[in-house]
Coordinates of C-alpha atoms in Angstrom, one line a residue:
Chain A
M10 CA 164.5 98.4 126.4
S11 CA 164.3 101.3 124.1
D12 CA 161.1 100.2 122.4
I13 CA 159.3 99.8 125.6
V14 CA 156.7 102.6 125.8
L15 CA 155.3 101.9 129.2
K16 CA 156.6 99.8 132.0
A17 CA 154.9 99.3 135.4
E18 CA 156.6 97.5 138.3
K19 CA 154.7 96.2 141.3
L20 CA 152.0 98.8 140.8
T21 CA 149.7 98.7 143.8
K22 CA 146.5 100.6 144.8
H23 CA 144.7 100.1 148.1
Y24 CA 141.4 101.9 148.9
G25 CA 141.6 101.7 152.6
G26 CA 141.4 98.0 153.3
V27 CA 140.4 97.1 149.7
H28 CA 143.3 95.9 147.7
A29 CA 142.1 96.9 144.3
L30 CA 145.4 96.4 142.6
E31 CA 148.3 94.3 143.9
G32 CA 151.8 94.2 142.5
A33 CA 151.0 94.6 138.8
D34 CA 154.0 94.2 136.4
F35 CA 153.2 95.3 132.9
E36 CA 154.9 96.5 129.8
I37 CA 153.9 97.5 126.3
R38 CA 156.2 98.0 123.3
K39 CA 156.0 100.3 120.4
G40 CA 153.4 99.2 117.8
E41 CA 151.9 96.7 120.2
C42 CA 148.2 96.4 120.9
V43 CA 147.7 94.9 124.4
A44 CA 144.3 93.9 125.6
I45 CA 143.4 94.0 129.3
M46 CA 140.7 91.6 130.2
G47 CA 139.1 90.5 133.4
D48 CA 135.9 90.3 135.3
N49 CA 134.2 93.4 136.7
G50 CA 136.2 94.6 139.7
A51 CA 139.3 92.7 138.7
G52 CA 141.4 95.8 138.7
K53 CA 141.5 96.8 135.0
S54 CA 140.2 100.3 135.4
T55 CA 142.1 100.8 138.6
F56 CA 145.3 99.9 136.8
V57 CA 144.5 102.4 134.1
R58 CA 143.7 105.1 136.6
Q59 CA 147.1 104.7 138.2
I60 CA 148.9 105.0 134.9
T61 CA 146.9 108.1 133.8
A62 CA 147.3 109.6 137.3
V63 CA 143.5 110.0 137.7
E64 CA 144.4 108.5 141.1
R65 CA 147.7 108.4 143.0
R66 CA 149.2 104.9 143.3
T67 CA 149.8 103.4 146.7
S68 CA 153.1 102.0 145.6
G69 CA 155.0 100.7 142.6
K70 CA 157.0 102.3 139.8
V71 CA 156.1 103.5 136.4
W72 CA 158.4 104.2 133.5
F73 CA 157.0 106.0 130.4
D74 CA 158.9 106.6 127.2
G75 CA 162.2 105.7 128.9
N76 CA 161.8 107.9 131.9
Y77 CA 160.7 107.2 135.5
V78 CA 157.4 109.1 135.9
D79 CA 155.2 110.2 138.8
F80 CA 152.5 112.2 137.2
Q81 CA 150.7 114.6 139.6
D82 CA 147.4 114.8 137.6
P83 CA 145.8 113.5 134.4
L84 CA 146.8 116.6 132.5
E85 CA 150.4 116.0 133.2
A86 CA 150.1 112.4 132.0
R87 CA 148.4 113.6 128.9
E88 CA 151.0 116.2 128.2
A89 CA 153.6 113.5 128.4
G90 CA 151.7 111.6 125.7
I91 CA 149.3 109.2 127.4
E92 CA 145.9 109.7 125.8
T93 CA 142.8 108.0 127.2
V94 CA 139.4 107.3 125.6
F95 CA 136.9 106.9 128.4
Q96 CA 134.0 104.6 128.6
N97 CA 131.6 107.5 129.1
L98 CA 132.3 110.1 126.4
A99 CA 134.2 113.0 127.6
L100 CA 132.9 115.4 125.0
A101 CA 131.1 118.7 125.1
D102 CA 127.9 118.2 123.2
H103 CA 127.3 121.8 122.1
L104 CA 130.7 122.2 120.6
N105 CA 131.8 121.1 117.1
V106 CA 134.5 118.6 116.2
P107 CA 137.6 120.8 116.3
D108 CA 136.5 122.4 119.5
N109 CA 136.1 119.0 121.1
L110 CA 139.4 117.8 119.8
F111 CA 141.2 120.7 121.2
L112 CA 139.2 121.1 124.4
G113 CA 141.5 122.3 127.1
R114 CA 144.5 122.7 124.8
E115 CA 143.3 125.1 122.2
L116 CA 145.7 126.5 119.7
I117 CA 146.1 130.2 120.0
K118 CA 147.1 133.0 117.7
F119 CA 147.7 135.7 120.2
K120 CA 148.5 135.1 123.8
L121 CA 146.4 137.2 126.2
G122 CA 145.9 135.2 129.4
P123 CA 142.3 133.8 129.5
F124 CA 141.4 136.1 126.6
S125 CA 143.9 134.6 124.2
I126 CA 142.7 134.6 120.7
L127 CA 141.9 131.2 119.2
D128 CA 143.4 130.0 116.0
Y129 CA 140.4 128.4 114.4
K130 CA 142.1 127.8 111.1
A131 CA 145.0 125.8 112.5
M132 CA 142.7 123.8 114.7
R133 CA 140.5 123.0 111.8
E134 CA 143.4 121.8 109.7
A135 CA 144.8 119.7 112.5
T136 CA 141.4 118.2 113.0
L137 CA 141.1 117.2 109.4
E138 CA 144.6 115.7 109.7
G139 CA 143.7 113.8 112.8
L140 CA 140.5 112.5 111.3
K141 CA 142.4 111.4 108.2
K142 CA 145.0 109.6 110.4
T143 CA 142.3 107.6 112.2
G144 CA 140.1 107.1 109.2
V145 CA 137.1 108.8 110.8
K146 CA 134.6 110.1 108.3
I147 CA 132.5 113.0 109.5
P148 CA 130.6 115.0 106.8
N149 CA 130.7 118.4 108.4
I150 CA 133.1 119.0 111.3
S151 CA 131.7 122.3 112.1
N152 CA 128.4 120.8 113.2
S153 CA 128.0 120.5 116.9
I154 CA 128.4 116.9 118.0
Q155 CA 125.1 116.6 119.9
N156 CA 123.3 115.3 116.8
M157 CA 125.9 112.8 115.9
S158 CA 125.5 109.1 116.6
G159 CA 127.2 107.4 119.5
G160 CA 129.7 105.8 117.1
Q161 CA 130.6 109.1 115.5
R162 CA 131.0 110.7 118.9
Q163 CA 133.2 107.9 120.1
C164 CA 135.2 108.3 116.9
V165 CA 135.7 111.9 117.7
A166 CA 136.9 111.0 121.1
I167 CA 139.4 108.6 119.6
A168 CA 140.5 111.0 116.9
R169 CA 141.2 113.4 119.7
T170 CA 143.9 111.1 121.0
A171 CA 145.4 110.8 117.5
T172 CA 145.5 114.5 116.8
F173 CA 148.2 115.0 119.3
K174 CA 151.6 113.5 119.5
S175 CA 150.4 110.7 121.6
K176 CA 152.8 108.0 122.5
L177 CA 150.3 105.6 124.1
I178 CA 146.6 105.4 123.7
I179 CA 144.4 103.8 126.3
M180 CA 140.8 102.8 125.5
D181 CA 138.6 101.9 128.4
E182 CA 135.8 99.8 126.9
P183 CA 135.4 102.1 123.9
T184 CA 132.6 100.1 122.3
A185 CA 130.6 99.1 125.4
A186 CA 127.8 101.6 124.5
L187 CA 127.9 101.1 120.8
G188 CA 125.9 99.1 118.2
V189 CA 127.3 96.5 115.9
Q190 CA 128.1 98.8 113.0
E191 CA 129.5 101.5 115.2
T192 CA 131.7 99.0 117.0
A193 CA 133.1 97.9 113.6
Q194 CA 133.9 101.5 112.8
V195 CA 135.7 102.0 116.1
E196 CA 137.6 98.8 115.5
N197 CA 138.7 100.0 112.1
I198 CA 140.1 103.0 113.8
V199 CA 142.1 100.9 116.2
R200 CA 143.5 99.0 113.2
T201 CA 144.5 102.2 111.5
L202 CA 146.3 103.3 114.6
K203 CA 148.1 100.0 114.7
E204 CA 149.2 100.5 111.1
H205 CA 150.7 103.8 112.3
S206 CA 152.4 101.6 115.0
E207 CA 150.8 103.5 117.8
P208 CA 150.8 101.5 121.0
V209 CA 147.3 100.8 122.2
I210 CA 146.0 99.4 125.5
L211 CA 142.5 98.2 125.0
I212 CA 140.2 97.3 127.9
S213 CA 137.4 95.1 126.6
H214 CA 135.0 92.4 127.5
N215 CA 134.5 91.5 123.9
M216 CA 136.6 88.3 123.2
R217 CA 136.1 88.5 119.4
Q218 CA 137.2 92.1 119.4
V219 CA 140.3 91.4 121.5
M220 CA 141.2 88.4 119.3
D221 CA 140.8 90.5 116.2
L222 CA 142.7 93.5 117.3
C223 CA 145.3 92.7 119.9
D224 CA 148.7 91.1 119.9
R225 CA 148.8 90.2 123.6
I226 CA 146.3 89.7 126.3
V227 CA 146.9 90.5 130.0
V228 CA 144.3 89.0 132.3
F229 CA 143.5 90.6 135.7
R230 CA 141.7 88.7 138.5
R231 CA 141.0 90.1 141.9
G232 CA 143.5 92.9 141.6
R233 CA 146.3 90.8 140.3
I234 CA 147.7 89.9 136.9
V235 CA 147.2 86.2 136.4
A236 CA 148.2 85.8 132.8
N237 CA 150.2 87.4 130.0
L238 CA 149.3 85.6 126.8
N239 CA 150.4 86.0 123.2
K240 CA 147.4 85.9 120.9
T241 CA 149.0 83.3 118.8
E242 CA 149.5 80.9 121.7
T243 CA 146.0 81.1 123.1
D244 CA 142.3 81.1 122.2
G245 CA 139.0 82.3 123.7
Q246 CA 138.4 79.3 125.9
D247 CA 141.9 79.6 127.3
V248 CA 141.5 83.2 128.1
V249 CA 138.1 82.6 129.8
A250 CA 139.8 80.0 131.9
Y251 CA 142.2 82.6 133.2
I252 CA 139.5 85.2 133.7
T253 CA 137.3 82.9 135.7
G254 CA 140.1 81.5 137.8
A255 CA 140.2 78.0 136.4
K256 CA 143.8 78.6 135.4
T257 CA 146.7 80.8 136.4
Q258 CA 150.0 81.1 134.6
P259 CA 152.8 79.5 136.6
Q260 CA 154.9 82.7 136.8
F261 CA 152.0 84.5 138.5
E262 CA 151.1 81.5 140.7
V263 CA 153.0 82.3 143.8
E264 CA 151.6 85.8 144.1
A265 CA 148.1 84.8 143.3
A266 CA 148.2 82.1 146.0
A267 CA 149.6 84.5 148.6
Chain B
M19 CA 126.6 125.0 101.7
L20 CA 128.1 121.9 100.2
R21 CA 131.3 121.4 101.8
G22 CA 132.0 118.0 100.4
G23 CA 135.7 118.4 100.7
L24 CA 135.3 118.1 104.4
A25 CA 134.4 114.5 104.2
V26 CA 137.6 112.9 105.3
A27 CA 138.5 109.3 104.7
A28 CA 141.6 107.4 105.3
R29 CA 141.5 105.4 102.2
G30 CA 141.7 107.2 98.9
E31 CA 139.1 105.3 97.1
T32 CA 136.4 106.0 99.7
Y33 CA 137.4 109.6 99.9
L34 CA 136.5 110.0 96.3
S35 CA 133.2 108.2 96.6
V36 CA 132.3 110.3 99.6
L37 CA 133.3 113.4 97.8
V38 CA 131.1 112.5 94.9
E39 CA 128.3 111.5 97.1
V40 CA 128.2 114.8 99.0
T41 CA 128.8 117.0 96.0
S42 CA 126.1 115.3 94.0
M43 CA 123.7 116.8 96.5
A44 CA 122.8 113.4 98.0
A45 CA 120.2 114.0 100.6
T46 CA 122.2 112.0 103.2
T47 CA 125.8 110.9 103.6
H48 CA 126.8 107.7 105.1
G49 CA 128.5 108.4 108.3
I50 CA 130.5 106.1 110.4
G51 CA 129.2 102.6 110.8
G52 CA 126.9 103.1 107.8
L53 CA 124.6 105.4 109.8
T54 CA 123.1 108.1 107.8
F55 CA 124.0 111.6 108.7
D56 CA 122.8 114.6 106.9
P57 CA 125.4 117.3 106.6
K58 CA 122.8 119.8 105.4
K59 CA 120.8 119.3 108.5
R60 CA 122.8 122.0 110.1
E61 CA 121.0 123.4 113.1
L62 CA 119.8 126.9 112.3
P63 CA 121.4 129.5 114.6
P64 CA 118.9 130.1 117.4
E65 CA 119.4 133.8 116.9
L66 CA 117.6 133.5 113.6
G67 CA 114.4 132.4 115.4
V68 CA 114.8 135.3 117.9
A69 CA 115.3 137.8 115.2
L70 CA 112.2 136.5 113.4
A71 CA 110.2 136.7 116.7
L72 CA 111.4 140.3 117.1
V73 CA 110.2 141.2 113.5
L74 CA 106.9 139.4 114.1
I75 CA 106.3 141.3 117.3
V76 CA 107.0 144.6 115.6
V77 CA 104.7 143.7 112.8
V78 CA 101.9 142.8 115.3
F79 CA 102.2 146.2 117.0
E80 CA 102.3 147.9 113.7
V81 CA 99.1 146.2 112.5
L82 CA 97.4 146.7 115.9
G83 CA 98.5 150.3 115.9
R84 CA 97.0 151.0 112.4
L85 CA 93.8 149.2 113.4
L86 CA 93.2 150.4 116.9
M87 CA 95.1 153.7 117.2
G88 CA 95.2 154.8 113.6
D89 CA 98.9 155.4 114.0
S90 CA 102.1 153.7 113.0
F91 CA 104.3 152.0 115.5
L92 CA 107.5 151.9 113.5
F93 CA 107.2 154.7 110.9
N94 CA 107.3 158.4 111.2
T95 CA 103.8 160.0 111.1
R96 CA 104.5 163.1 113.1
E97 CA 104.1 166.4 111.3
G98 CA 107.2 168.4 110.9
A99 CA 109.4 165.5 112.0
S100 CA 111.9 164.3 109.4
G101 CA 112.9 160.8 108.6
F102 CA 111.2 157.7 107.5
L103 CA 111.2 155.8 110.8
N104 CA 109.9 156.9 114.1
T105 CA 113.4 157.4 115.4
A106 CA 112.2 158.8 118.7
R107 CA 110.4 155.6 119.5
L108 CA 113.3 153.5 118.4
E109 CA 115.7 155.5 120.6
I110 CA 113.4 155.0 123.6
I111 CA 113.1 151.3 123.0
I112 CA 116.8 150.8 123.0
L113 CA 117.5 153.3 125.8
Q114 CA 115.1 151.7 128.2
V115 CA 116.6 148.2 127.8
S116 CA 120.3 149.2 127.5
I117 CA 121.0 149.4 131.3
I118 CA 119.4 146.0 132.1
G119 CA 120.9 144.8 128.8
I120 CA 124.4 145.5 130.2
I121 CA 123.5 143.2 133.2
A122 CA 122.1 140.7 130.8
I123 CA 125.4 140.3 129.0
G124 CA 127.1 139.2 132.2
V125 CA 124.2 137.0 133.1
T126 CA 124.3 135.4 129.7
Q127 CA 127.8 134.2 130.3
V128 CA 126.9 132.9 133.7
I129 CA 123.9 131.0 132.2
I130 CA 126.1 129.6 129.4
T131 CA 128.3 128.0 132.1
G132 CA 125.2 126.3 133.4
G133 CA 124.8 128.7 136.4
I134 CA 122.5 131.5 137.3
D135 CA 123.0 134.9 138.9
L136 CA 120.2 136.2 141.0
S137 CA 122.3 138.9 142.7
S138 CA 122.8 141.4 139.8
G139 CA 119.9 143.6 140.7
S140 CA 121.1 144.0 144.3
I141 CA 124.6 144.5 143.1
V142 CA 123.2 147.4 141.1
G143 CA 121.6 148.8 144.2
A144 CA 124.7 148.5 146.4
T145 CA 127.1 149.7 143.7
A146 CA 125.0 152.7 142.8
M147 CA 124.8 153.8 146.4
I148 CA 128.5 153.4 147.0
A149 CA 129.8 154.7 143.7
M150 CA 127.5 157.7 143.8
S151 CA 128.6 158.7 147.2
F152 CA 132.1 159.2 145.8
A153 CA 130.7 161.2 142.8
Q154 CA 128.8 163.9 144.6
A155 CA 129.1 167.6 143.8
G156 CA 130.1 169.8 146.7
D157 CA 128.0 172.7 145.5
I158 CA 124.4 172.7 144.3
Y159 CA 123.3 175.9 142.6
G160 CA 125.6 177.9 144.8
N161 CA 124.7 176.2 148.0
P162 CA 127.0 173.6 149.7
N163 CA 125.8 170.0 149.3
T164 CA 125.4 169.4 153.0
R165 CA 123.8 166.0 152.5
A166 CA 126.8 164.6 150.6
V167 CA 127.9 161.4 152.2
F168 CA 131.5 162.2 152.7
I169 CA 131.1 166.0 153.1
D170 CA 132.9 166.0 156.5
A171 CA 135.9 164.3 155.0
G172 CA 135.8 166.8 152.1
L173 CA 135.3 164.0 149.6
V174 CA 133.2 165.9 147.1
D175 CA 133.9 167.0 143.6
L176 CA 136.3 164.0 143.2
P177 CA 137.6 163.3 139.7
L178 CA 135.5 160.9 137.7
I179 CA 137.9 158.1 138.0
V180 CA 137.3 157.7 141.7
P181 CA 133.6 156.6 141.6
L182 CA 134.4 154.5 138.5
I183 CA 137.1 152.6 140.3
V184 CA 135.0 152.3 143.5
G185 CA 132.0 151.1 141.5
A186 CA 134.1 148.6 139.6
V187 CA 135.7 147.2 142.8
C188 CA 132.2 146.8 144.3
G189 CA 131.1 144.7 141.3
I190 CA 134.3 142.7 141.2
V191 CA 134.1 141.9 145.0
A192 CA 130.5 140.9 144.9
G193 CA 130.8 138.9 141.7
G194 CA 134.1 137.4 142.9
I195 CA 132.5 136.2 146.2
N196 CA 129.7 134.6 144.1
G197 CA 132.2 132.8 142.0
L198 CA 134.4 131.7 144.9
L199 CA 131.4 130.3 146.7
I200 CA 130.1 128.4 143.7
A201 CA 133.5 127.1 142.5
Y202 CA 135.0 126.1 145.9
T203 CA 132.1 125.3 148.2
K204 CA 130.2 123.6 145.4
I205 CA 126.9 125.1 146.6
P206 CA 124.3 125.6 143.8
P207 CA 124.7 128.9 142.0
F208 CA 121.0 129.6 142.8
I209 CA 121.8 129.6 146.5
A210 CA 125.1 131.4 146.4
T211 CA 123.7 134.3 144.3
L212 CA 120.5 134.3 146.3
G213 CA 122.6 135.0 149.4
M214 CA 124.4 137.7 147.6
M215 CA 121.1 139.2 146.4
V216 CA 119.9 139.6 150.0
T217 CA 123.3 140.7 151.4
A218 CA 124.0 143.3 148.7
R219 CA 120.6 144.8 149.1
G220 CA 121.4 145.0 152.8
V221 CA 124.6 146.8 152.0
A222 CA 122.7 149.2 149.8
K223 CA 120.4 150.2 152.6
W224 CA 123.1 150.2 155.3
W225 CA 125.5 152.5 153.3
T226 CA 123.5 155.6 154.0
R227 CA 121.0 154.2 156.5
G228 CA 118.4 154.3 153.7
Q229 CA 119.0 157.9 152.5
P230 CA 119.2 158.4 148.8
V231 CA 122.4 159.8 147.4
S232 CA 122.0 162.6 144.9
F233 CA 123.6 165.4 143.0
P234 CA 126.5 163.8 141.1
T235 CA 129.3 165.8 139.5
E236 CA 128.8 166.9 135.9
S237 CA 131.3 164.4 134.6
Y238 CA 129.6 161.6 136.4
A239 CA 126.2 162.6 135.2
A240 CA 127.5 162.7 131.6
I241 CA 127.8 158.9 131.7
G242 CA 124.0 158.6 131.7
L243 CA 123.3 161.5 129.4
G244 CA 121.3 161.1 126.2
L245 CA 122.2 158.0 124.3
M246 CA 125.3 157.3 126.3
P247 CA 123.8 154.2 127.9
V248 CA 123.0 152.8 124.5
F249 CA 126.6 153.4 123.4
I250 CA 128.0 151.7 126.5
F251 CA 125.7 148.8 126.1
A252 CA 126.7 148.4 122.4
V253 CA 130.5 148.5 123.2
I254 CA 130.1 146.0 126.0
A255 CA 128.0 143.7 123.8
I256 CA 130.5 143.8 121.0
I257 CA 133.5 143.1 123.4
F258 CA 131.9 140.1 125.0
A259 CA 130.4 138.8 121.7
L260 CA 133.9 138.7 120.4
A261 CA 135.4 137.3 123.6
L262 CA 132.9 134.4 123.6
K263 CA 133.5 133.6 120.0
Y264 CA 137.2 134.1 119.5
T265 CA 138.9 133.6 122.8
I266 CA 139.8 130.7 125.1
Y267 CA 137.6 132.4 127.7
G268 CA 134.6 131.9 125.5
K269 CA 135.4 128.4 124.4
H270 CA 135.9 127.2 128.0
T271 CA 132.7 129.0 129.1
Y272 CA 130.7 127.0 126.6
A273 CA 132.6 123.8 127.4
I274 CA 131.9 124.0 131.1
G275 CA 128.2 124.6 130.4
S276 CA 128.0 121.8 127.9
N277 CA 129.8 119.1 129.9
E278 CA 131.5 120.1 133.1
A279 CA 133.0 116.7 133.7
A280 CA 134.5 116.6 130.2
A281 CA 135.8 120.1 130.6
R282 CA 137.5 119.1 133.8
M283 CA 138.9 115.9 132.3
S284 CA 140.3 117.9 129.4
G285 CA 142.3 120.0 131.8
I286 CA 140.2 123.1 131.8
K287 CA 140.5 124.8 135.2
V288 CA 136.8 124.8 135.8
A289 CA 136.8 126.4 139.3
R290 CA 139.1 129.3 138.3
H291 CA 137.0 129.9 135.1
K292 CA 133.8 130.1 137.0
V293 CA 135.2 132.6 139.4
L294 CA 136.2 134.7 136.4
V295 CA 132.7 134.4 134.8
Y296 CA 130.9 135.4 137.9
T297 CA 133.3 138.2 138.5
I298 CA 132.7 139.6 135.1
A299 CA 128.9 139.4 135.7
G300 CA 129.4 141.3 138.9
L301 CA 131.5 143.9 137.1
L302 CA 128.9 144.4 134.4
A303 CA 126.2 144.8 137.1
A304 CA 128.4 147.5 138.5
V305 CA 128.7 149.2 135.2
A306 CA 125.0 149.2 134.8
A307 CA 124.7 150.7 138.3
I308 CA 127.0 153.5 137.4
V309 CA 125.1 154.3 134.2
L310 CA 121.7 154.0 135.9
S311 CA 122.6 156.3 138.8
A312 CA 124.3 158.8 136.4
K313 CA 121.1 158.8 134.3
N314 CA 118.8 159.2 137.2
L315 CA 121.1 161.7 138.9
T316 CA 120.4 159.8 142.2
A317 CA 121.0 156.5 143.8
Q318 CA 118.5 154.8 146.1
A319 CA 118.8 151.6 148.1
G320 CA 115.9 150.0 146.2
M321 CA 117.6 150.6 142.8
G322 CA 117.8 147.7 140.4
M323 CA 115.1 145.7 142.2
M324 CA 114.1 142.7 140.0
Y325 CA 116.6 143.7 137.4
E326 CA 118.2 140.3 137.8
L327 CA 115.0 138.6 136.6
D328 CA 114.6 141.0 133.7
A329 CA 118.2 140.3 132.7
I330 CA 117.7 136.5 132.9
A331 CA 114.5 136.9 130.9
M332 CA 116.3 138.8 128.2
A333 CA 118.9 136.1 127.9
V334 CA 116.4 133.3 127.9
I335 CA 114.2 135.0 125.3
G336 CA 117.4 135.5 123.3
G337 CA 117.9 131.7 123.2
V338 CA 120.4 131.2 126.0
S339 CA 119.7 127.8 127.4
L340 CA 119.2 127.6 131.1
S341 CA 120.8 124.1 131.1
G342 CA 124.0 125.7 129.9
G343 CA 126.3 125.4 126.8
R344 CA 124.1 127.3 124.5
G345 CA 123.4 130.9 123.7
S346 CA 125.1 134.1 122.5
I347 CA 125.5 137.7 123.2
L348 CA 123.7 138.5 119.9
G349 CA 120.8 136.4 121.1
T350 CA 120.6 138.3 124.4
V351 CA 120.8 141.7 122.6
L352 CA 117.9 140.6 120.4
G353 CA 116.1 139.3 123.5
A354 CA 116.6 142.7 125.1
L355 CA 115.2 144.4 122.0
I356 CA 112.1 142.1 122.2
F357 CA 111.7 143.2 125.8
G358 CA 112.0 146.9 124.8
V359 CA 109.6 146.5 121.9
I360 CA 106.9 144.9 124.0
I361 CA 107.1 147.5 126.7
S362 CA 107.1 150.3 124.1
G363 CA 104.3 148.6 122.1
F364 CA 102.1 148.3 125.2
T365 CA 102.6 152.0 126.0
F366 CA 101.9 152.8 122.4
L367 CA 98.7 150.9 122.5
R368 CA 97.9 152.7 125.8
L369 CA 97.6 149.5 127.7
D370 CA 98.2 149.6 131.4
A371 CA 101.5 148.5 132.9
Y372 CA 99.7 145.6 134.6
Y373 CA 99.2 143.9 131.2
Q374 CA 102.9 144.4 130.4
E375 CA 104.0 142.5 133.4
M376 CA 101.5 139.7 132.8
V377 CA 102.6 139.3 129.2
K378 CA 106.3 139.6 130.2
G379 CA 105.8 136.6 132.6
A380 CA 104.1 134.6 129.9
I381 CA 106.9 135.3 127.5
I382 CA 109.6 134.2 129.9
V383 CA 107.9 130.9 130.6
G384 CA 107.2 130.5 126.9
A385 CA 110.9 131.0 126.0
V386 CA 112.0 128.3 128.5
V387 CA 109.4 125.9 127.2
L388 CA 110.6 126.6 123.7
D389 CA 114.2 125.9 124.8
Q390 CA 113.1 122.6 126.3
W391 CA 111.4 121.5 123.1
R392 CA 114.4 122.6 121.1
Q393 CA 116.7 120.4 123.2
R394 CA 114.4 117.4 123.2
Y395 CA 113.6 117.3 119.5
G396 CA 117.0 118.6 118.5
A397 CA 118.7 115.7 120.2
S398 CA 116.3 113.0 119.0
K399 CA 116.6 114.2 115.4
A400 CA 119.9 112.4 115.1

């Protein structure tokens, strides 16, 4: 139990009459990379939004880092150690790399309310440290990020999660908008994170990527979890069968039929 | 220039190669995913372009002056006057832009957040009227000042602090209402501040039913005396230049203008910050009102008319991007100086004021076009 980072029990989200997520049981252990797969509208992003408190869950329980949690807003979830990399980049184009990494949680030298003095040096050093940890190469971190490539920007977004004492990193289709080489670079970062035994939840449509990076695959279909597969015991064909509805694992059968 | 050591790599061997690559003055460095990324292609600070434009404009007036007027624009040619430069002209240039310059510093911050403030000119009018009415002398050359607004209540010859506080409150209230409207009703800043523009002008006229308010106390008049406005402008410019660069306030101001959604997702309290920025803009408009009314020794309901547009123009000329996220106080100060030089230059060349306005309009549009180009080509360069 102690190495379980996140545990969700009967997590449910209804939007009015729409049952976007129904009774999802999920857990992820330290050092594990779990993929969440499923068709569009299967409930993947909804699931993430409940965990990160972007939305309030209809019912269900969540434990994080050993404690029962009920985050009020995304900031609270983030402060607890859940870092999210969004599909659309949540970066400020005109700011440079350290500014983006520390956006909203700047280090300060001297506290003075909104006019607190920034500690540029410390932020710069922590940025270099974070980039090192993720293996992100950026020639000049004091350049504003607007002229960087999509891959570099996504890497900055991921490095942001690694710069802080994150306990769980969630990536919502981090390579959906990237080219082949950029995708490879982002995948390398995920590997580096795994080497540091950081738990990662990866939402992806890319079967090769999932098979390359993840240890376990959880399949969502119509708001329910229909399979929980170890990578070693499955293959692409098998996963697709679960995604499309050709197969459902027996332990999820009852609920899916209901 | 070559900060090769910044290239960070997880694996030691690539670190070395990157280091070598960058320090050996390679034209490009391979960034992530093998994409080339030139670290030396550091965007030049936009202020540099503005400063160059300022120098260029001065040179043009200097040349035209020598050719057409047989006189120097910049240098001292007066008999008996000492000094190398024409300091009298320089003083006038700075003095005439310093009051609108104070407004422009507030407007700059609003524009950096991606907003706009059309109300500052009217806030100047309303604040000047209200503050001045608390700054009136009770006695003019031995005669009682019977036209003082609060003469019946005996509110004349008040200590300086009273009109200052009253003025500041006016600015804070007006700016605060702007900010609250924009942050919490989500109406466009253009509309909210347009409403304030009309309302504040109404307040300015209603306050004394259109009567001008004159004869301030000596201490109040001292605020606008001589080069005092320039000094106040400089102090305020320095304070906010530092605040934008070195404080959380500044960082969040840029972040909101750059990507409001990202700022919100990062936990920045966007609404609260906007209220603060608009309130500061209102406060600075009030400061300008106090300086202006002190300098003119009178306040009139029409004061500050169109100042909002001049202030926006100064910011835009100074490289502040109307789409938010970019610009600086230094840029705005340079923009204000360009403004002053042009007005002074036209006077120097004895051209009519009509031409000044025509050229001013063209320059404002030109600056925005330039900003659009900079954004388009700046972004596609990568």
